[in-house]
CSV table of C-alpha atoms in Angstrom, one decimal:
chain,number,residue,atom,x,y,z
A,1,ALA,CA,27.5,-40.4,94.3
A,2,ASN,CA,24.4,-41.2,96.2
A,3,ILE,CA,26.1,-41.4,99.6
A,4,ARG,CA,26.6,-38.4,102.0
A,5,VAL,CA,29.9,-39.8,103.3
A,6,PRO,CA,31.7,-41.6,100.4
A,7,ASP,CA,35.1,-41.5,102.2
A,8,GLN,CA,33.6,-43.2,105.2
A,9,THR,CA,31.9,-46.0,103.3
A,10,ILE,CA,34.2,-46.9,100.4
A,11,GLY,CA,36.1,-49.2,102.7
A,12,ASP,CA,32.9,-51.4,103.0
A,13,PHE,CA,32.8,-51.8,99.2
A,14,ASN,CA,36.5,-52.5,98.9
A,15,ALA,CA,36.2,-55.2,101.7
A,16,GLN,CA,33.3,-56.9,99.8
A,17,PHE,CA,35.2,-56.8,96.5
A,18,ALA,CA,38.3,-58.3,98.3
A,19,ALA,CA,36.2,-61.0,100.0
A,20,ASN,CA,34.5,-62.0,96.7
A,21,PHE,CA,37.9,-62.1,95.0
A,22,MET,CA,39.4,-64.3,97.7
A,23,GLY,CA,36.4,-66.6,97.7
A,24,ALA,CA,36.6,-67.2,94.0
A,25,GLU,CA,40.4,-67.8,94.2
A,26,ARG,CA,39.9,-70.5,97.0
A,27,VAL,CA,37.3,-72.3,94.8
A,28,ARG,CA,39.8,-72.3,91.9
A,29,ASP,CA,42.4,-73.7,94.3
A,30,LEU,CA,40.1,-76.5,95.4
A,31,CYS,CA,39.3,-77.4,91.7
A,32,ALA,CA,43.0,-77.4,90.8
A,33,LYS,CA,43.8,-79.7,93.8
A,34,PHE,CA,40.9,-82.2,93.6
A,35,GLY,CA,39.3,-81.6,90.3
A,36,PRO,CA,35.9,-79.9,89.6
A,37,ASP,CA,33.9,-83.1,89.6
A,38,THR,CA,35.1,-83.9,93.2
A,39,VAL,CA,34.4,-80.4,94.3
A,40,ASP,CA,30.9,-80.4,92.8
A,41,ALA,CA,30.2,-83.8,94.5
A,42,ALA,CA,31.5,-82.5,97.9
A,43,MET,CA,29.3,-79.4,97.6
A,44,ALA,CA,26.2,-81.6,96.8
A,45,GLU,CA,26.9,-83.9,99.7
A,46,LEU,CA,27.3,-81.0,102.1
A,47,LEU,CA,23.7,-79.9,101.1
A,48,ASP,CA,22.4,-83.4,101.4
A,49,TYR,CA,24.1,-83.8,104.9
A,50,SER,CA,22.4,-80.7,106.2
A,51,GLU,CA,19.0,-81.9,104.9
A,52,ARG,CA,19.5,-85.3,106.5
A,53,ARG,CA,20.4,-83.8,109.9
A,54,MET,CA,17.6,-81.3,109.8
A,55,ARG,CA,15.0,-84.1,109.0
A,56,GLN,CA,16.4,-86.2,111.9
A,57,ALA,CA,16.0,-83.2,114.3
A,58,ILE,CA,12.5,-82.3,113.1
A,59,ALA,CA,11.3,-85.9,113.4
A,60,THR,CA,12.0,-85.7,117.2
A,61,ALA,CA,9.4,-82.9,117.6
A,62,PRO,CA,5.7,-83.8,118.2
A,63,ASP,CA,3.4,-83.6,115.1
A,64,GLY,CA,0.8,-80.9,115.3
A,65,VAL,CA,-0.4,-77.5,114.3
A,66,TYR,CA,0.9,-74.6,116.5
A,67,THR,CA,0.2,-70.9,116.3
A,68,GLY,CA,2.0,-67.8,117.5
A,69,GLU,CA,1.5,-64.0,117.3
A,70,ASP,CA,3.4,-60.8,118.0
A,71,TRP,CA,3.0,-57.1,117.1
A,72,MET,CA,5.0,-54.2,116.0
A,73,ASP,CA,4.2,-51.1,118.0
A,74,ASP,CA,3.2,-49.3,114.8
A,75,ASP,CA,4.4,-48.8,111.2
A,76,GLY,CA,5.8,-45.3,111.8
A,77,ASP,CA,2.8,-43.8,109.9
A,78,SER,CA,-0.1,-44.6,112.3
A,79,ASP,CA,-0.3,-45.5,115.9
A,80,GLU,CA,-2.0,-48.9,115.3
A,81,PRO,CA,-0.2,-52.1,116.4
A,82,VAL,CA,0.8,-54.2,113.4
A,83,PRO,CA,0.1,-58.0,113.9
A,84,VAL,CA,2.4,-60.8,112.7
A,85,ARG,CA,0.9,-64.3,112.9
A,86,ALA,CA,2.5,-67.7,112.2
A,87,THR,CA,1.1,-71.2,112.0
A,88,VAL,CA,3.6,-73.9,112.3
A,89,THR,CA,2.7,-77.4,111.1
A,90,ILE,CA,5.0,-80.3,112.1
A,91,LYS,CA,4.5,-83.6,110.3
A,92,GLY,CA,7.0,-86.3,110.4
A,93,ASP,CA,10.4,-85.0,109.3
A,94,SER,CA,9.1,-81.7,107.7
A,95,ILE,CA,7.8,-78.4,108.9
A,96,ALA,CA,5.5,-75.8,107.2
A,97,VAL,CA,5.5,-72.2,108.4
A,98,ASP,CA,2.6,-70.0,107.2
A,99,PHE,CA,2.2,-66.3,107.9
A,100,THR,CA,-1.4,-66.0,106.8
A,101,GLY,CA,-3.1,-63.5,109.1
A,102,THR,CA,-0.2,-61.1,109.1
A,103,ALA,CA,-0.9,-57.4,108.3
A,104,GLY,CA,-0.8,-56.2,104.8
A,105,GLN,CA,2.3,-54.2,103.6
A,106,VAL,CA,2.7,-50.8,105.0
A,107,PRO,CA,3.6,-47.4,103.4
A,108,THR,CA,6.8,-47.0,105.5
A,109,ASN,CA,10.1,-48.9,105.3
A,110,MET,CA,9.1,-51.6,107.8
A,111,ASN,CA,8.2,-54.2,105.2
A,112,CYS,CA,10.2,-57.4,105.1
A,113,PRO,CA,11.2,-58.9,101.7
A,114,PHE,CA,10.1,-62.5,101.4
A,115,ALA,CA,13.8,-63.7,101.2
A,116,SER,CA,14.3,-62.3,104.7
A,117,THR,CA,11.1,-63.9,105.9
A,118,ILE,CA,12.4,-67.2,104.7
A,119,ALA,CA,15.7,-66.7,106.6
A,120,THR,CA,13.8,-65.7,109.7
A,121,ALA,CA,11.5,-68.6,109.9
A,122,LEU,CA,14.4,-71.0,109.1
A,123,SER,CA,16.6,-69.5,111.8
A,124,VAL,CA,14.0,-70.2,114.5
A,125,VAL,CA,13.4,-73.8,113.3
A,126,LYS,CA,17.2,-74.5,113.2
A,127,SER,CA,18.1,-72.9,116.4
A,128,VAL,CA,15.2,-74.5,118.4
A,129,LEU,CA,15.4,-78.1,117.0
A,130,THR,CA,18.9,-78.7,115.9
A,131,SER,CA,22.5,-78.4,117.0
A,132,PRO,CA,24.8,-75.6,115.8
A,133,ASP,CA,27.2,-77.9,114.0
A,134,ILE,CA,24.7,-78.5,111.1
A,135,PRO,CA,25.9,-76.3,108.2
A,136,PHE,CA,23.4,-73.6,107.5
A,137,ASN,CA,22.9,-74.0,103.7
A,138,GLU,CA,20.3,-74.6,101.1
A,139,GLY,CA,20.0,-78.2,102.3
A,140,ALA,CA,18.8,-77.0,105.7
A,141,LEU,CA,15.8,-75.4,104.0
A,142,ARG,CA,14.6,-78.4,102.1
A,143,PRO,CA,12.5,-79.9,104.9
A,144,VAL,CA,11.0,-76.4,105.7
A,145,ALA,CA,8.2,-74.9,103.6
A,146,ILE,CA,7.6,-71.2,104.3
A,147,SER,CA,4.7,-69.1,102.9
A,148,ALA,CA,3.3,-65.6,103.4
A,149,PRO,CA,0.5,-63.9,101.5
A,150,TYR,CA,1.7,-61.7,98.6
A,151,GLY,CA,1.2,-58.1,99.4
A,152,SER,CA,1.6,-58.7,103.2
A,153,LEU,CA,4.1,-57.2,105.6
A,154,LEU,CA,6.3,-60.2,105.2
A,155,ASN,CA,5.9,-60.6,101.4
A,156,PRO,CA,5.4,-57.1,100.0
A,157,LYS,CA,4.7,-56.1,96.4
A,158,PRO,CA,7.3,-53.8,94.7
A,159,PRO,CA,8.0,-51.0,95.1
A,160,ALA,CA,7.3,-51.3,98.8
A,161,PRO,CA,10.0,-49.7,101.0
A,162,VAL,CA,12.0,-52.2,102.9
A,163,ARG,CA,15.0,-50.6,104.5
A,164,ALA,CA,14.0,-51.3,108.1
A,165,ARG,CA,12.9,-54.9,107.3
A,166,LEU,CA,14.3,-56.4,110.5
A,167,THR,CA,11.7,-54.5,112.6
A,168,SER,CA,8.9,-56.7,111.0
A,169,SER,CA,11.2,-59.7,110.6
A,170,TYR,CA,11.8,-59.9,114.3
A,171,ARG,CA,8.1,-60.1,115.0
A,172,ALA,CA,8.0,-63.0,112.6
A,173,TYR,CA,10.8,-64.5,114.6
A,174,ASN,CA,8.8,-64.0,117.8
A,175,ALA,CA,5.6,-65.4,116.3
A,176,VAL,CA,7.4,-68.6,115.2
A,177,MET,CA,9.2,-68.9,118.5
A,178,LYS,CA,5.9,-68.7,120.4
A,179,ALA,CA,4.4,-71.4,118.2
A,180,MET,CA,7.5,-73.6,118.7
A,181,ALA,CA,7.2,-73.1,122.5
A,182,GLN,CA,3.9,-75.1,122.4
A,183,ALA,CA,5.7,-78.0,120.6
A,184,THR,CA,9.1,-78.0,122.4
A,185,PRO,CA,8.8,-75.8,125.5
A,186,GLU,CA,12.3,-76.9,126.8
A,187,GLN,CA,14.1,-75.8,123.7
A,188,VAL,CA,12.9,-72.1,123.2
A,189,ILE,CA,13.5,-68.8,124.7
A,190,ALA,CA,11.1,-66.0,125.8
A,191,THR,CA,10.6,-62.9,123.7
A,192,GLY,CA,13.4,-60.4,123.9
A,193,PHE,CA,13.8,-56.8,123.0
A,194,ASP,CA,14.4,-58.3,119.5
A,195,THR,CA,14.7,-55.0,117.7
A,196,THR,CA,17.3,-53.2,115.8
A,197,GLU,CA,17.4,-49.7,117.3
A,198,ALA,CA,19.1,-47.6,114.7
A,199,VAL,CA,20.5,-44.3,116.1
A,200,CYS,CA,21.8,-41.8,113.5
A,201,LEU,CA,23.3,-38.5,114.4
A,202,SER,CA,24.3,-36.3,111.6
A,203,HIS,CA,25.8,-32.8,111.3
A,204,LEU,CA,26.6,-30.7,108.2
A,205,ASP,CA,29.3,-28.0,108.3
A,206,ASP,CA,31.7,-26.4,105.8
A,207,GLY,CA,33.6,-29.7,105.7
A,208,GLY,CA,30.6,-31.7,104.6
A,209,TYR,CA,28.6,-34.3,106.5
A,210,GLN,CA,29.6,-36.2,109.6
A,211,ILE,CA,27.3,-39.2,110.3
A,212,SER,CA,27.4,-41.5,113.3
A,213,LEU,CA,25.2,-44.5,112.9
A,214,GLU,CA,24.9,-47.3,115.5
A,215,ILE,CA,22.5,-50.3,115.7
A,216,PHE,CA,21.7,-51.2,119.3
A,217,GLY,CA,20.2,-54.4,120.7
A,218,GLY,CA,19.0,-55.0,124.2
A,219,GLY,CA,18.1,-57.9,126.4
A,220,TYR,CA,17.5,-61.5,125.2
A,221,GLY,CA,14.6,-63.5,126.4
A,222,ALA,CA,15.3,-66.0,129.1
A,223,GLY,CA,15.5,-69.7,128.4
A,224,PRO,CA,14.7,-72.9,130.4
A,225,THR,CA,18.2,-73.2,131.8
A,226,ARG,CA,19.6,-69.7,132.0
A,227,ASP,CA,19.0,-65.9,132.1
A,228,GLY,CA,18.8,-63.9,128.9
A,229,CYS,CA,21.9,-62.2,127.7
A,230,ASP,CA,22.3,-58.6,128.7
A,231,ALA,CA,22.8,-55.7,126.3
A,232,VAL,CA,23.7,-57.5,123.1
A,233,ASP,CA,22.5,-57.3,119.5
A,234,SER,CA,19.4,-59.2,118.8
A,235,PRO,CA,19.4,-62.9,117.7
A,236,MET,CA,19.3,-62.2,113.9
A,237,SER,CA,21.8,-59.3,113.8
A,238,ASN,CA,25.5,-59.0,114.3
A,239,CYS,CA,26.4,-55.4,115.2
A,240,SER,CA,28.6,-54.6,118.1
A,241,ASN,CA,28.5,-51.3,120.1
A,242,ILE,CA,31.2,-48.8,119.0
A,243,PRO,CA,33.6,-48.1,121.9
A,244,VAL,CA,33.1,-44.6,123.5
A,245,GLU,CA,36.8,-43.7,123.0
A,246,SER,CA,36.4,-44.3,119.3
A,247,LEU,CA,33.4,-42.0,119.1
A,248,ASP,CA,35.2,-39.3,121.1
A,249,LEU,CA,38.1,-39.4,118.5
A,250,ASP,CA,35.9,-39.4,115.4
A,251,TYR,CA,33.1,-36.9,116.2
A,252,ASP,CA,33.2,-33.4,117.6
A,253,TYR,CA,29.5,-32.6,117.8
A,254,PHE,CA,28.5,-35.0,120.6
A,255,ARG,CA,30.1,-37.0,123.4
A,256,ILE,CA,28.9,-40.0,125.4
A,257,VAL,CA,28.0,-39.1,129.0
A,258,ASP,CA,26.5,-42.5,130.1
A,259,TYR,CA,26.9,-46.0,128.8
A,260,SER,CA,25.6,-48.6,131.2
A,261,LEU,CA,23.2,-51.5,131.7
A,262,ARG,CA,19.5,-50.8,132.5
A,263,ASP,CA,19.4,-52.6,135.8
A,264,GLY,CA,16.0,-54.4,136.4
A,265,SER,CA,14.9,-54.0,132.8
A,266,GLY,CA,14.8,-57.8,132.2
A,267,GLY,CA,11.5,-59.5,133.2
A,268,ALA,CA,11.5,-61.6,136.3
A,269,GLY,CA,11.1,-65.4,136.1
A,270,ARG,CA,12.6,-68.7,137.0
A,271,HIS,CA,15.2,-67.2,134.7
A,272,ARG,CA,15.1,-63.5,134.1
A,273,GLY,CA,15.3,-61.7,130.8
A,274,GLY,CA,18.4,-59.9,129.8
A,275,MET,CA,18.9,-56.2,130.6
A,276,GLY,CA,18.8,-53.5,128.0
A,277,LEU,CA,21.4,-50.7,127.8
A,278,ARG,CA,21.5,-47.0,128.1
A,279,ARG,CA,23.6,-44.6,125.9
A,280,HIS,CA,23.3,-40.9,126.6
A,281,TYR,CA,24.8,-38.3,124.3
A,282,GLU,CA,25.6,-34.7,125.1
A,283,ILE,CA,25.1,-32.6,122.0
A,284,LEU,CA,28.0,-30.1,121.5
A,285,LYS,CA,26.9,-28.2,118.5
A,286,ASP,CA,23.6,-26.7,117.1
A,287,GLY,CA,22.2,-28.3,113.9
A,288,VAL,CA,22.5,-31.9,114.8
A,289,THR,CA,19.8,-34.2,113.4
A,290,TYR,CA,18.7,-37.4,115.2
A,291,ALA,CA,17.0,-40.0,113.1
A,292,THR,CA,15.8,-43.4,114.3
A,293,TYR,CA,13.7,-46.5,113.7
A,294,SER,CA,13.0,-48.9,116.5
A,295,ASP,CA,10.2,-50.8,118.3
A,296,ARG,CA,9.2,-52.2,121.6
A,297,PHE,CA,8.4,-48.6,123.0
A,298,ARG,CA,4.7,-49.5,123.7
A,299,LEU,CA,4.3,-53.2,123.5
A,300,ALA,CA,6.6,-55.1,125.9
A,301,PRO,CA,8.1,-58.5,125.1
A,302,GLU,CA,6.0,-61.2,126.7
A,303,GLY,CA,7.3,-63.9,129.1
A,304,LEU,CA,6.9,-67.6,128.7
A,305,PHE,CA,5.3,-70.1,131.1
A,306,GLY,CA,4.7,-67.5,133.8
A,307,GLY,CA,7.7,-65.2,133.2
A,308,LEU,CA,7.2,-61.5,133.4
A,309,PRO,CA,7.5,-59.0,130.5
A,310,GLY,CA,10.7,-57.0,129.9
A,311,GLN,CA,10.7,-53.2,130.1
A,312,CYS,CA,10.0,-51.2,127.0
A,313,ALA,CA,12.6,-49.0,125.4
A,314,THR,CA,12.5,-45.2,125.8
A,315,THR,CA,14.1,-42.2,124.1
A,316,GLN,CA,14.1,-38.8,125.7
A,317,ILE,CA,15.8,-35.4,125.2
A,318,LYS,CA,16.7,-33.4,128.3
A,319,ARG,CA,16.7,-29.8,127.3
A,320,GLY,CA,17.4,-27.5,130.3
A,321,GLU,CA,14.6,-28.3,132.7
A,322,THR,CA,12.4,-29.9,130.1
A,323,THR,CA,12.3,-33.6,129.2
A,324,ILE,CA,10.9,-34.5,125.8
A,325,ASP,CA,9.6,-38.0,125.0
A,326,LEU,CA,10.4,-39.2,121.5
A,327,PRO,CA,8.7,-41.9,119.5
A,328,ALA,CA,10.3,-45.1,118.2
A,329,LYS,CA,10.5,-43.9,114.6
A,330,GLY,CA,11.2,-40.5,113.1
A,331,LYS,CA,13.7,-37.7,113.3
A,332,PHE,CA,14.3,-34.7,115.6
A,333,GLU,CA,16.5,-31.6,115.5
A,334,LEU,CA,18.9,-31.3,118.4
A,335,LEU,CA,20.5,-28.2,120.0
A,336,LYS,CA,23.8,-27.6,121.7
A,337,GLY,CA,23.5,-28.7,125.3
A,338,ASP,CA,20.7,-31.3,124.7
A,339,ILE,CA,21.2,-34.7,126.4
A,340,LEU,CA,19.8,-37.4,124.1
A,341,MET,CA,18.9,-40.4,126.3
A,342,ILE,CA,18.7,-43.8,124.4
A,343,GLU,CA,17.5,-46.7,126.7
A,344,THR,CA,16.8,-50.0,125.0
A,345,GLY,CA,14.4,-52.6,126.2
A,346,GLY,CA,14.9,-55.8,128.3
A,347,GLY,CA,14.0,-59.4,127.6
A,348,ALA,CA,11.1,-61.3,129.1
A,349,GLY,CA,11.4,-64.0,131.8
A,350,TYR,CA,11.0,-67.7,131.4
A,351,GLY,CA,8.9,-69.6,134.0
A,352,ALA,CA,7.2,-68.2,137.1
A,353,PRO,CA,9.4,-66.2,139.5
A,354,ALA,CA,9.9,-67.6,143.0
A,355,VAL,CA,7.6,-66.1,145.5
């Protein structure tokens, strides 16, 4: 009842119900085959196994206190950059990540619930220090202590709005990654576009709402051995770009007129940052609303160890002979004939480029 397009979204609910049902059935099957005590013991051992592997990996990193910082362009309410700061303390086989110094919570939906902050910090530690075969479960968290001041951007007090939490969460990811770069420089990547650019086009007619919503990524930061990935979703997300042909079939109020890589948008370096993408929409009807939240429109991703920054994202509307620049967050009414030009940012380079 609280969704504008219930027919379009009921499949998501049904898929979740089915997945939960099948998961419960598989656990019952395991208990019937091996007995509940054996299943409980196996689950406990899987957690302990992850903890042992995590501690072994952390112990290979040099002890010390390392700091990193990054910024959101703004909170969508003011034009002031919003800082996110991380202090990473490595001691033996454990790590502490503290976000003291991060901005206070904001009035817009850019706040990050603390559970997502925990997942963010842990994802950096695990990806930088460990191998991908370690199960990502509660045991992996045991050697990692994560804290953020209550009432801050990364640990807001209710009822703070949090819908666009990944915007601030990615800056936490960047801050921790920069801190880890001081400890393990050959195991990190440079800052990427690292933003979920939400692009929503909606149209209301006699048949009700039609809504097209896509989440775009951009260029990854480069690493010590390879260039950054081009035009993919960011490291903590999992959305893929919808095929143009599918959009043409489903929506009659716009069409895609350009879908390509932004050549040169990745920062130069010993290894270059990944390229962003462009997606241009021709609007075919009046009364179309464009809504978005994104970032990296003003503050470019920074390179590592002499690498150059990636290009910022841009959004423009070409209306006749006029070009209108749009901000990273907000909504705008479109007219028939407008060309909405979405261009996401590139990743930064790693290491100084060859002269």
